[in-house]
Amino acid sequence: MITLKNIVKAYDGKKESGRAVDGLNLEIRKGEFVALLGPSGCGKTTTLMMLAGLLKPTSGEIYFGERMVNHVEPKDRNIGMVFQSYALYPHLTVRDNIAFPLRERKMRKPEAYERAREISKIVQIDHLLDRKPAQLSGGQQQRVAMARALAKSPEILLLDEPMSNLDARLKLDVRDEIRKIQRDLGVTTIIVTHDQEEALAISDRVAILNDGRIQQYAPPNELFGQPVNLFVASFLGNPPMNLVPGTIVMSGGEQTIATSGFQYRIPRERQLDAAHIGKPVKLGLRPHDMTLTGADDPEAIPMRVDLVEHLGSGKLVKVTDPNKKLESMIRLLTDNETDVQSGDTVHLRVRADKFHLFDMTDNGLNLMQYR
Amino acid sequence: MNTVETAGLNRLQAASAPYKKPLRNVIYPYLFILPFSLLVFVFFILPAIATIAMSFTDLNASMKPHYIGLANFKRIFADYNLPEILSHTAVFAILSLAISLLFALIISIATQYFLKGKVSAVLYRVLWLIPSIIPSVVYVTFWKFLFDPTEGGLVNDLLHRMGIISEPVSWFTRGAMAIVILATIVSTVSGGMILLSAAINSIPEDLYKAARVDGASEKSVIMKIILPTLKWPLMYITISDLIGFVSSYFFIMLLTQGGPMRDTTTLSLYAFQQAFNLKYYGYGAAVSLIVVFISFILTLLLIRLFDFDQLIKPSRIED
């Protein structure tokens, strides 16, 4: 198990603003596949470098199991690492690249080469062993980097944006393969990525980072369905979540969200604490958590269609309220069969168990309870 | 035909025939090259032809050349000075090359790898640049002062003060060749150092990180990552420095005039002396052609030695 305790990394001395990582806590179970996800500059690569031992934390502790490894050299941490640039040794053959970490551990040449051949079979590059890295395609180089990282049977595999230099199609294949290899070998794996789809697809748990702090650390489903704050909610999802500013008011004895364009009554089972009444919030609605219904539905919100985009698998419909009071359009997804044209009046029904409310007085904390 | 018709015709042709570059565009690049080609021709190719022509004549101070065939070349190989001069050339070129390459290599690895990004590394490299920046005459004067045979010489003075010697030593009679080589090295190191430093600097930081994760020793990093990167710059430096040393006479002439006796006379200095001191232009030209020939053979050998084919061979990328 890997434990990060209150990790701080400051690049320019003591300055508060220069903190790449600012009080990070994380626990990773043995054999788990964890993604560090966040926008650029959020501190995810810095965190990975500290796990690798290539950077030393300014304060805080890193444990591998029971052992504190803050001052342990990278080579003594029993890690394998794949760099974004792959960092293959350009003047060594693929065989020598894979055998390099073994040879540096004083393993004899025939043994190291035999091991290199075994590993190369796992990542399916055993026919390329005599090539130099410059003679390989990007996908092949990525496999070599993977093989080199796995050669010394590491306990922990660190992947620094390993797929960002591959084309979209190849990415999907490589993703599956990395996941399969990780399962087969049972190696604890930490991947750094800015690609949310990749992170959600490949990992057991995802840590979403922003400003050097973990915003939420949970399995993909939970992150998507129960975001703890506005950042996580707006960062995840494509098309992104609709965020409508409003206020909580009492209307006819019921808690209601009043926005500039419409009112939405909060269902009984999701009532808020009375303290929130009168406070500004943002209503979060995922595009696929809304449906179009008939005019006879008392809960439905009448809207006018502004724009219809065809996505292939469905339609993205952009609507505003009839009086055009809303600051931004609301996006929702429908199937291809739904017949809507721009200019139509439609009736929007929000799934009562799926909307989110973010407290705008408290850094966008999610007010909803999920049970 | 007026211009409008011509333009119309051109358009017609353009439509039917394959596209042809207008003449102006064809001439343009050559117009840019022309002035420099003229300069190269006048100051480089013409003198070279003249030298070759001269080497087959007995041109001397009388300035009345007569064709004498290969007599000059026969004379070179019969010259009783030749073995001595050739060995001086070899000693000078090989020692200068080996030591300056080694220095350039050590300095660039030290400053670009071990001390990378440190101010001291930059200062140190700037220090080495000074000898190649100051004018040669000033530089040579400094070395002459350093090893002056009188008590006023810097080395003599220092050694005397430290009590190591009681009488001033005549350094130039003792080890003229050593001083010549030393002076040459100190001014040549910087050139190689700059090229090698730049090459080391181009190694991506990730490679060093990967090496640290892989537990690579410093020796492995230098032998397997840094040195292979330096192969082509090293080839260039070796060839250009070696040609420079084989054909250089400037420092030697200013420092020792080839003396004492012929102790520091190299082949190219000998050519210069024959041509311009003794005015045997024909013979001097023949000797300098031998210098060119030796440089040419050495270059071919080095290109083969460094496996130059590897560099120009295209790499194959297939899936």
XYZ file of C-alpha atoms in Angstrom:
690
model
C 0.000 0.000 0.000
C 1.197 3.496 -0.843
C 0.408 6.353 1.512
C 0.985 10.048 0.866
C 0.655 12.203 3.978
C 0.335 15.977 3.763
C 2.672 16.237 0.822
C 3.777 19.760 -0.054
C 6.063 20.598 -2.936
C 7.168 24.209 -3.286
C 9.324 25.006 -6.287
C 10.535 28.461 -5.352
C 11.429 28.228 -1.691
C 8.813 29.209 0.864
C 6.455 31.260 -1.296
C 2.853 30.146 -0.833
C 1.952 30.735 -4.460
C 4.811 28.590 -5.717
C 3.324 25.382 -4.394
C 2.837 22.752 -7.071
C 1.421 20.329 -4.540
C -0.229 21.723 -1.436
C -1.158 19.286 1.315
C -1.936 16.149 -0.629
C -3.202 12.983 1.048
C -3.662 9.755 -0.856
C -3.849 6.046 -0.150
C -3.363 3.447 -2.830
C -4.069 -0.207 -2.146
C -1.836 -3.000 -3.345
C -2.610 -4.030 -6.914
C -4.880 -1.063 -7.461
C -4.954 1.008 -10.656
C -5.199 4.670 -9.742
C -5.332 7.694 -12.039
C -4.233 11.196 -11.127
C -6.452 13.416 -13.234
C -6.546 17.156 -13.545
C -5.975 20.162 -15.765
C -2.403 21.128 -16.632
C -0.519 22.672 -13.756
C -2.603 20.887 -11.124
C 0.400 19.084 -9.637
C -0.293 15.575 -10.913
C 3.069 15.062 -12.636
C 4.883 16.576 -9.654
C 3.121 14.047 -7.437
C 4.198 11.205 -9.704
C 7.793 12.463 -9.737
C 7.765 12.450 -5.941
C 6.458 8.891 -5.946
C 9.296 7.977 -8.306
C 11.827 9.717 -6.094
C 12.911 12.065 -8.878
C 11.649 14.963 -6.775
C 11.788 15.312 -3.022
C 8.707 16.626 -1.209
C 9.217 19.918 0.624
C 7.271 18.464 3.531
C 5.066 15.474 4.229
C 5.748 11.761 4.097
C 5.570 9.061 1.469
C 5.177 5.452 2.615
C 5.509 2.322 0.519
C 3.887 -0.180 2.868
C 5.382 0.529 6.273
C 8.599 2.001 4.877
C 9.054 5.770 4.700
C 10.680 6.390 1.320
C 11.132 10.183 1.269
C 14.891 9.861 0.967
C 15.100 6.574 -0.897
C 16.734 6.809 -4.318
C 14.502 5.979 -7.331
C 16.474 2.830 -8.123
C 15.867 1.464 -4.612
C 12.106 2.004 -4.695
C 11.384 -0.979 -6.921
C 9.392 1.072 -9.398
C 9.010 0.984 -13.145
C 8.240 4.159 -14.997
C 6.967 5.088 -18.445
C 7.628 8.676 -19.471
C 5.477 10.785 -21.732
C 8.379 11.048 -24.172
C 9.097 7.316 -23.566
C 12.744 8.290 -22.871
C 14.155 5.273 -24.685
C 17.938 5.199 -24.887
C 18.392 6.152 -28.552
C 21.700 4.375 -29.089
C 20.714 1.036 -27.626
C 18.672 -1.632 -29.400
C 15.227 -2.515 -28.124
C 16.752 -5.589 -26.457
C 19.386 -3.519 -24.679
C 16.822 -0.901 -23.718
C 14.642 -3.487 -22.000
C 17.640 -5.234 -20.442
C 19.198 -1.945 -19.289
C 17.676 -1.826 -15.776
C 18.586 -5.497 -15.297
C 22.152 -5.049 -16.491
C 22.504 -2.092 -14.118
C 21.510 -4.481 -11.338
C 24.468 -6.637 -12.323
C 22.331 -9.356 -13.866
C 24.369 -11.433 -16.304
C 23.884 -10.705 -19.993
C 22.284 -13.996 -21.144
C 19.839 -13.885 -18.250
C 18.967 -10.235 -18.842
C 18.418 -10.883 -22.551
C 16.232 -13.887 -21.794
C 14.130 -11.765 -19.453
C 13.960 -8.996 -22.081
C 12.658 -11.543 -24.578
C 9.981 -12.767 -22.148
C 8.761 -9.260 -21.392
C 8.828 -8.269 -25.049
C 6.465 -11.165 -25.751
C 3.970 -9.841 -23.227
C 3.856 -6.452 -24.951
C 4.132 -8.071 -28.409
C 7.352 -6.542 -29.646
C 9.522 -9.668 -29.650
C 10.040 -9.285 -33.416
C 11.599 -5.843 -32.962
C 14.345 -6.647 -30.478
C 17.232 -5.778 -32.804
C 15.871 -2.391 -33.854
C 16.916 0.997 -32.565
C 14.176 3.244 -31.111
C 14.386 5.612 -34.109
C 13.315 2.724 -36.333
C 10.054 2.207 -34.439
C 6.633 3.818 -34.717
C 5.180 5.745 -31.799
C 3.038 2.812 -30.671
C 5.991 0.435 -30.780
C 8.166 2.861 -28.817
C 5.430 3.055 -26.208
C 5.484 -0.737 -25.875
C 9.251 -0.764 -25.508
C 8.972 1.837 -22.748
C 6.353 -0.331 -21.075
C 8.559 -3.419 -21.388
C 11.549 -1.606 -19.920
C 9.443 -0.446 -16.978
C 8.204 -3.986 -16.344
C 11.557 -5.721 -16.876
C 12.648 -5.679 -13.250
C 9.243 -6.868 -11.997
C 8.482 -3.645 -10.121
C 6.000 -3.486 -7.271
C 4.784 -0.128 -8.506
C 4.322 1.009 -12.074
C 4.256 4.762 -12.709
C 2.849 5.998 -16.015
C 3.308 9.657 -16.933
C 0.791 10.456 -19.669
C 1.853 7.306 -21.508
C -0.737 7.596 -24.260
C -0.788 11.293 -25.032
C 1.468 10.857 -28.078
C -0.640 8.123 -29.685
C -3.460 8.616 -32.157
C -7.033 8.198 -30.939
C -7.583 4.707 -32.317
C -4.302 3.287 -31.052
C -4.982 4.845 -27.662
C -8.024 2.611 -27.181
C -6.027 -0.548 -27.961
C -3.087 0.433 -25.797
C -5.435 1.366 -22.977
C -6.986 -2.080 -22.962
C -3.594 -3.726 -23.127
C -2.141 -1.719 -20.264
C -5.169 -2.632 -18.182
C -4.836 -6.318 -19.080
C -1.103 -6.445 -18.354
C -1.667 -4.655 -15.063
C -4.336 -7.207 -14.056
C -2.195 -10.171 -15.094
C 0.871 -8.985 -13.214
C -1.047 -7.495 -10.305
C 1.291 -4.539 -10.169
C 0.114 -1.422 -8.337
C -0.184 1.211 -11.041
C -0.479 4.968 -10.952
C -1.209 6.814 -14.166
C -1.068 10.551 -14.683
C -3.367 11.867 -17.365
C -5.342 14.906 -18.410
C -7.686 12.753 -20.483
C -10.766 12.117 -18.332
C -12.151 9.415 -20.600
C -8.870 7.512 -20.310
C -8.744 7.928 -16.539
C -12.331 6.829 -16.001
C -12.018 3.863 -18.349
C -8.787 2.398 -17.054
C -8.688 2.955 -13.304
C -10.159 1.464 -10.160
C -10.070 4.839 -8.496
C -9.431 8.327 -9.804
C -7.972 11.217 -7.856
C -9.024 14.545 -9.310
C -6.475 17.235 -8.599
C -6.698 20.977 -8.847
C -4.356 23.643 -7.472
C -2.131 21.003 -5.890
C -4.944 19.451 -3.874
C -7.086 16.397 -4.266
C -10.655 17.448 -4.966
C -12.156 13.990 -4.902
C -10.763 10.469 -4.771
C -13.297 7.833 -5.691
C -14.216 5.133 -8.210
C -15.197 6.527 -11.645
C -18.951 5.982 -11.139
C -19.055 7.890 -7.918
C -17.018 10.784 -9.321
C -19.449 11.145 -12.154
C -22.666 10.649 -10.231
C -21.749 12.254 -6.924
C -19.227 15.035 -7.474
C -18.225 16.616 -4.164
C -17.844 20.096 -5.571
C -18.302 22.358 -8.538
C -14.782 21.732 -9.866
C -15.199 17.972 -10.098
C -18.683 18.352 -11.554
C -17.649 20.775 -14.266
C -14.319 19.041 -15.023
C -15.864 15.649 -15.701
C -18.318 14.877 -18.449
C -18.549 15.581 -22.122
C -20.626 17.498 -23.087
C -20.073 19.262 -19.760
C -22.647 19.658 -17.026
C -25.040 22.605 -17.338
C -24.576 25.001 -14.451
C -27.424 27.425 -13.852
C -26.993 30.108 -11.171
C -29.945 30.582 -8.862
C -31.179 31.018 -5.299
C -32.983 28.722 -2.881
C -36.358 30.211 -1.994
C -39.504 29.035 -0.247
C -42.402 29.019 -2.640
C -45.785 27.702 -1.525
C -44.152 26.009 1.441
C -41.730 24.103 -0.768
C -38.004 24.562 -1.265
C -37.542 25.856 -4.773
C -34.571 26.864 -6.894
C -35.250 30.183 -8.526
C -33.112 30.922 -11.582
C -33.410 33.875 -13.912
C -35.279 31.741 -16.435
C -37.317 29.191 -14.506
C -38.198 27.769 -11.097
C -37.549 24.217 -10.074
C -39.129 22.610 -7.050
C -36.815 20.413 -5.001
C -38.415 17.014 -4.413
C -39.270 16.061 -0.819
C -36.658 13.368 -0.426
C -33.833 15.761 -1.377
C -34.805 18.720 0.789
C -31.975 20.927 2.021
C -31.153 22.176 5.471
C -33.187 25.306 6.243
C -29.943 27.249 6.676
C -29.455 27.269 2.903
C -32.652 29.136 2.142
C -31.936 32.481 0.518
C -28.397 31.527 -0.458
C -26.928 31.558 -3.977
C -26.382 28.139 -5.570
C -25.639 26.628 -8.935
C -27.969 24.018 -10.291
C -26.006 21.288 -12.013
C -27.731 19.294 -14.732
C -25.949 16.683 -16.835
C -27.086 16.752 -20.486
C -28.289 13.158 -20.316
C -30.211 13.602 -17.053
C -32.978 15.606 -18.708
C -35.768 14.445 -21.001
C -38.308 16.109 -23.256
C -41.937 15.457 -22.347
C -45.352 16.677 -23.386
C -46.962 19.977 -22.356
C -49.299 18.142 -19.976
C -46.490 17.293 -17.536
C -46.920 19.642 -14.531
C -43.228 19.318 -13.571
C -41.930 20.181 -17.020
C -40.172 23.446 -17.758
C -41.122 25.053 -21.056
C -38.090 25.951 -23.159
C -37.346 27.139 -26.670
C -34.888 25.231 -28.876
C -32.034 27.397 -30.112
C -29.810 24.896 -31.834
C -29.717 21.209 -32.667
C -26.390 19.444 -33.224
C -26.138 15.940 -34.607
C -23.574 13.840 -32.778
C -24.139 10.610 -34.686
C -25.269 8.563 -31.734
C -27.846 11.180 -30.786
C -28.643 14.864 -30.831
C -27.350 17.672 -28.686
C -30.183 20.140 -28.178
C -29.470 23.611 -26.869
C -32.412 25.367 -25.267
C -33.160 28.612 -23.439
C -36.207 29.819 -21.591
C -38.822 31.505 -23.823
C -38.054 34.945 -22.379
C -34.281 34.574 -22.946
C -33.486 35.447 -19.342
C -30.930 32.667 -18.788
C -27.276 33.677 -19.124
C -26.340 30.562 -21.056
C -28.045 27.848 -23.045
C -28.859 24.499 -21.475
C -27.535 21.479 -23.363
C -29.322 18.185 -23.326
C -28.922 14.915 -25.167
C -31.764 13.190 -26.959
C -31.926 10.189 -29.240
C -32.048 10.513 -33.004
C -35.772 9.681 -33.120
C -36.843 12.752 -31.150
C -37.958 15.302 -33.690
C -36.903 18.794 -32.632
C -36.156 21.825 -34.760
C -34.666 25.089 -33.690
C -37.450 27.495 -32.757
C -39.670 24.706 -31.364
C -41.072 24.992 -27.879
C -40.256 21.900 -25.833
C -40.914 20.744 -22.302
C -37.947 19.850 -20.210
C -38.153 17.319 -17.424
C -35.280 17.038 -14.968
C -34.622 13.629 -13.418
C -35.436 14.308 -9.787
C -32.716 11.990 -8.442
C -29.944 13.279 -10.696
C -29.622 17.034 -10.307
C -26.870 18.658 -8.240
C -26.762 21.819 -6.170
C -23.517 23.623 -5.476
C -23.188 26.078 -2.636
C -21.761 29.283 -4.083
C -20.948 30.631 -0.622
C -18.676 27.669 0.160
C -16.308 27.024 -2.791
C -18.971 25.193 -4.733
C -19.465 22.356 -2.279
C -22.160 19.939 -3.374
C -25.217 20.303 -1.101
C -26.972 17.160 -2.219
C -26.943 13.993 -0.184
C -26.716 10.786 -2.163
C -28.167 7.686 -0.593
C 3.196 40.006 -80.290
C 2.366 42.396 -77.493
C 2.496 41.567 -73.809
C -1.199 40.901 -73.434
C -1.050 38.233 -76.124
C 2.010 36.694 -74.518
C 0.244 36.477 -71.189
C -2.766 34.873 -72.837
C -0.573 32.369 -74.614
C 1.220 31.547 -71.389
C -2.070 30.860 -69.722
C -3.091 28.582 -72.554
C 0.146 26.684 -72.318
C -0.189 26.457 -68.572
C -3.577 24.857 -69.021
C -2.479 22.229 -71.515
C 1.225 21.559 -70.923
C 2.637 20.467 -67.544
C 3.558 23.358 -65.278
C 6.890 24.996 -66.057
C 8.614 27.337 -63.658
C 8.956 30.842 -65.062
C 12.540 31.541 -66.101
C 12.886 34.211 -63.435
C 12.243 31.691 -60.672
C 14.778 29.342 -62.194
C 17.474 32.022 -62.248
C 16.769 33.499 -58.819
C 18.608 31.020 -56.587
C 21.713 31.216 -58.765
C 21.674 35.007 -58.592
C 21.992 34.723 -54.833
C 24.862 32.275 -55.058
C 26.763 34.139 -57.753
C 28.724 36.769 -55.747
C 30.033 34.172 -53.334
C 30.834 31.750 -56.098
C 32.984 34.467 -57.664
C 34.800 35.055 -54.381
C 35.385 31.349 -53.882
C 36.634 31.047 -57.439
C 39.050 33.974 -57.249
C 40.439 33.365 -53.778
C 40.161 29.633 -53.436
C 39.943 27.715 -56.679
C 42.342 29.887 -58.699
C 45.116 29.761 -56.052
C 44.607 26.020 -55.745
C 45.039 25.584 -59.499
C 48.011 27.937 -59.425
C 49.625 25.910 -56.635
C 49.171 22.674 -58.543
C 50.619 24.291 -61.679
C 53.491 25.808 -59.715
C 54.461 22.469 -58.202
C 55.522 21.239 -61.635
C 57.827 24.233 -62.192
C 61.080 25.559 -60.770
C 59.526 28.955 -60.020
C 61.815 30.938 -57.699
C 62.837 34.512 -56.881
C 63.733 35.105 -60.518
C 60.053 34.621 -61.363
C 60.829 32.727 -64.581
C 59.098 29.359 -64.278
C 60.214 26.362 -66.305
C 58.263 23.128 -66.499
C 60.322 20.473 -64.743
C 57.820 17.620 -64.463
C 57.900 15.620 -61.263
C 61.361 16.836 -60.268
C 60.005 18.748 -57.234
C 58.268 15.645 -55.916
C 61.332 13.498 -56.476
C 63.307 16.100 -54.565
C 60.917 15.902 -51.593
C 61.382 12.184 -51.213
C 65.116 12.571 -51.531
C 65.140 15.436 -48.993
C 67.258 14.283 -46.034
C 65.123 16.515 -43.758
C 61.917 14.696 -44.661
C 61.895 11.880 -42.036
C 62.570 14.330 -39.240
C 59.969 16.816 -40.450
C 57.366 14.107 -40.978
C 57.907 12.766 -37.478
C 57.601 16.285 -36.048
C 54.347 16.710 -37.969
C 53.022 13.412 -36.668
C 53.996 14.110 -33.067
C 52.557 17.619 -33.210
C 49.290 16.612 -34.886
C 48.598 13.431 -32.938
C 49.483 14.776 -29.493
C 47.622 18.054 -30.064
C 44.571 16.209 -31.346
C 44.472 13.570 -28.622
C 44.964 15.973 -25.750
C 42.622 18.701 -26.999
C 39.886 16.148 -27.746
C 40.256 14.634 -24.304
C 40.118 18.046 -22.675
C 37.102 19.137 -24.700
C 35.335 15.892 -23.790
C 36.111 16.079 -20.088
C 35.215 19.758 -19.807
C 31.920 19.419 -21.655
C 30.811 16.336 -19.715
C 31.812 17.984 -16.449
C 30.060 21.268 -17.170
C 26.998 19.993 -19.029
C 26.288 16.841 -17.066
C 27.784 16.963 -13.597
C 27.481 20.732 -13.138
C 24.532 21.263 -15.456
C 22.882 24.660 -15.066
C 25.352 25.856 -12.439
C 26.902 29.308 -12.794
C 30.358 27.865 -12.143
C 29.998 25.652 -15.216
C 29.242 28.638 -17.446
C 32.114 30.680 -15.976
C 34.502 27.807 -16.471
C 33.576 27.447 -20.121
C 33.892 31.182 -20.692
C 37.394 30.944 -19.211
C 38.351 28.418 -21.853
C 36.965 30.629 -24.587
C 39.372 33.473 -23.810
C 42.431 31.991 -25.589
C 40.483 31.644 -28.832
C 39.075 35.168 -28.593
C 42.291 37.145 -28.106
C 44.390 37.876 -31.223
C 46.952 35.190 -32.062
C 49.896 37.567 -31.921
C 48.962 38.690 -28.412
C 48.368 35.088 -27.440
C 51.763 33.967 -28.718
C 53.478 36.891 -27.013
C 51.944 35.723 -23.757
C 53.392 32.226 -24.202
C 56.762 33.698 -25.116
C 56.694 35.747 -21.947
C 55.598 32.714 -19.950
C 58.576 30.627 -21.062
C 61.088 33.423 -21.552
C 64.602 31.988 -21.100
C 65.749 34.945 -18.971
C 65.005 35.559 -15.299
C 62.130 37.828 -16.382
C 60.110 34.890 -17.760
C 57.035 34.116 -15.687
C 57.779 30.413 -15.204
C 61.444 31.018 -14.450
C 60.571 33.792 -12.033
C 57.983 31.678 -10.193
C 60.229 28.611 -9.963
C 63.079 30.779 -8.782
C 60.965 32.388 -6.068
C 59.831 28.974 -4.902
C 63.417 27.922 -4.754
C 63.068 25.067 -7.224
C 65.638 26.435 -9.675
C 68.612 28.720 -9.110
C 69.454 29.493 -12.747
C 66.884 30.481 -15.375
C 65.995 27.579 -17.647
C 65.965 27.996 -21.423
C 62.572 26.356 -21.928
C 62.492 26.727 -25.690
C 65.746 24.809 -26.155
C 64.639 22.127 -23.712
C 61.077 21.473 -24.836
C 60.076 23.652 -27.737
C 57.694 21.024 -29.109
C 55.946 20.647 -25.754
C 55.392 24.400 -25.519
C 54.126 24.579 -29.097
C 51.692 21.737 -28.481
C 50.536 23.232 -25.186
C 49.861 26.628 -26.754
C 48.002 25.012 -29.646
C 45.853 22.846 -27.382
C 44.826 25.653 -25.054
C 43.531 27.687 -27.978
C 41.810 24.754 -29.756
C 39.980 23.121 -26.846
C 37.189 25.712 -26.813
C 35.993 24.891 -30.331
C 35.430 21.224 -29.544
C 34.111 22.108 -26.119
C 31.352 24.289 -27.586
C 30.216 21.629 -30.053
C 30.308 18.809 -27.514
C 28.562 20.892 -24.843
C 25.791 21.737 -27.282
C 25.411 18.056 -28.168
C 25.228 17.013 -24.514
C 22.781 19.814 -23.847
C 20.466 18.407 -26.514
C 20.004 15.158 -24.595
C 16.438 15.244 -23.211
C 16.177 15.498 -19.426
C 13.807 12.511 -19.409
C 16.667 10.210 -20.436
C 18.582 11.061 -17.280
C 15.421 10.581 -15.221
C 14.820 7.188 -16.841
C 18.432 6.282 -16.121
C 17.962 7.206 -12.462
C 14.831 5.072 -12.208
C 16.687 2.219 -13.921
C 19.495 2.540 -11.399
C 22.137 3.452 -13.970
C 25.609 4.223 -12.667
C 27.386 7.419 -13.721
C 29.622 5.273 -15.871
C 26.647 3.788 -17.708
C 25.101 7.222 -18.212
C 28.339 8.499 -19.741
C 29.127 5.382 -21.777
C 25.615 4.509 -22.982
C 23.814 7.829 -23.164
C 26.273 10.702 -23.461
C 29.169 9.302 -25.507
C 27.020 7.737 -28.270
C 25.321 11.129 -28.680
C 28.729 12.700 -29.213
C 29.781 10.403 -32.034
C 29.060 12.760 -34.939
C 30.295 15.952 -33.295
C 33.430 14.028 -32.293
C 33.939 12.927 -35.876
C 33.617 16.479 -37.121
C 35.973 17.850 -34.479
C 38.539 15.100 -35.050
C 38.628 15.651 -38.799
C 38.623 19.427 -38.744
C 41.164 19.658 -35.910
C 43.435 17.074 -37.493
C 43.423 18.872 -40.844
C 44.049 22.070 -38.936
C 47.021 20.618 -37.056
C 48.551 18.951 -40.114
C 48.372 22.126 -42.144
C 48.914 24.736 -39.432
C 52.179 26.609 -39.123
C 51.022 29.957 -37.751
C 51.596 29.410 -34.018
C 54.806 27.498 -34.601
C 56.149 30.202 -36.857
C 55.359 32.924 -34.338
C 56.594 30.934 -31.330
C 59.726 29.174 -32.531
C 60.155 29.731 -36.281
C 60.471 25.932 -36.404
C 63.526 25.969 -34.168
C 65.639 25.326 -32.310
C 67.391 23.707 -35.289
C 64.442 21.978 -36.966
C 62.972 20.667 -33.696
C 59.488 22.105 -34.277
C 59.422 22.268 -38.063
C 56.328 20.541 -39.405
C 55.656 19.776 -43.042
C 53.422 22.784 -43.614
C 55.882 25.142 -41.920
C 58.604 23.635 -44.097
C 56.482 24.370 -47.184
C 56.008 27.939 -46.031
C 59.704 28.415 -45.345
C 60.732 26.947 -48.701
C 58.276 29.142 -50.565
C 58.416 32.434 -48.744
C 61.731 32.512 -46.864
C 63.902 30.833 -49.487
C 61.669 31.822 -52.426
C 61.573 28.290 -53.867
C 57.934 28.769 -54.869
C 57.777 25.657 -57.028
C 59.235 23.379 -54.387
C 57.107 24.962 -51.621
C 53.975 24.366 -53.702
C 54.914 20.721 -54.152
C 55.436 20.256 -50.396
C 52.101 21.928 -49.618
C 50.397 19.565 -52.082
C 51.831 16.692 -50.068
C 50.265 18.257 -46.959
C 46.906 18.406 -48.739
C 47.295 14.805 -49.856
C 48.038 13.629 -46.307
C 45.022 15.547 -44.939
C 42.821 14.009 -47.600
C 43.944 10.459 -46.808
C 43.488 11.055 -43.064
C 39.983 12.410 -43.605
C 38.992 9.359 -45.641
C 40.412 7.087 -42.972
C 38.532 8.871 -40.198
C 35.249 8.858 -42.085
C 35.641 5.119 -42.486
C 36.671 4.740 -38.853
C 33.611 6.602 -37.571
C 31.307 4.620 -39.867
C 29.955 7.748 -41.503
C 27.607 5.680 -43.690
C 25.462 5.158 -40.579
C 24.694 8.847 -40.361
C 23.431 9.263 -43.905
C 21.568 5.965 -44.057
C 17.826 6.589 -43.684
C 16.169 4.915 -40.717
C 13.302 2.573 -41.410
C 9.945 3.002 -39.750
C 7.298 0.368 -40.326
C 4.497 -1.057 -38.293
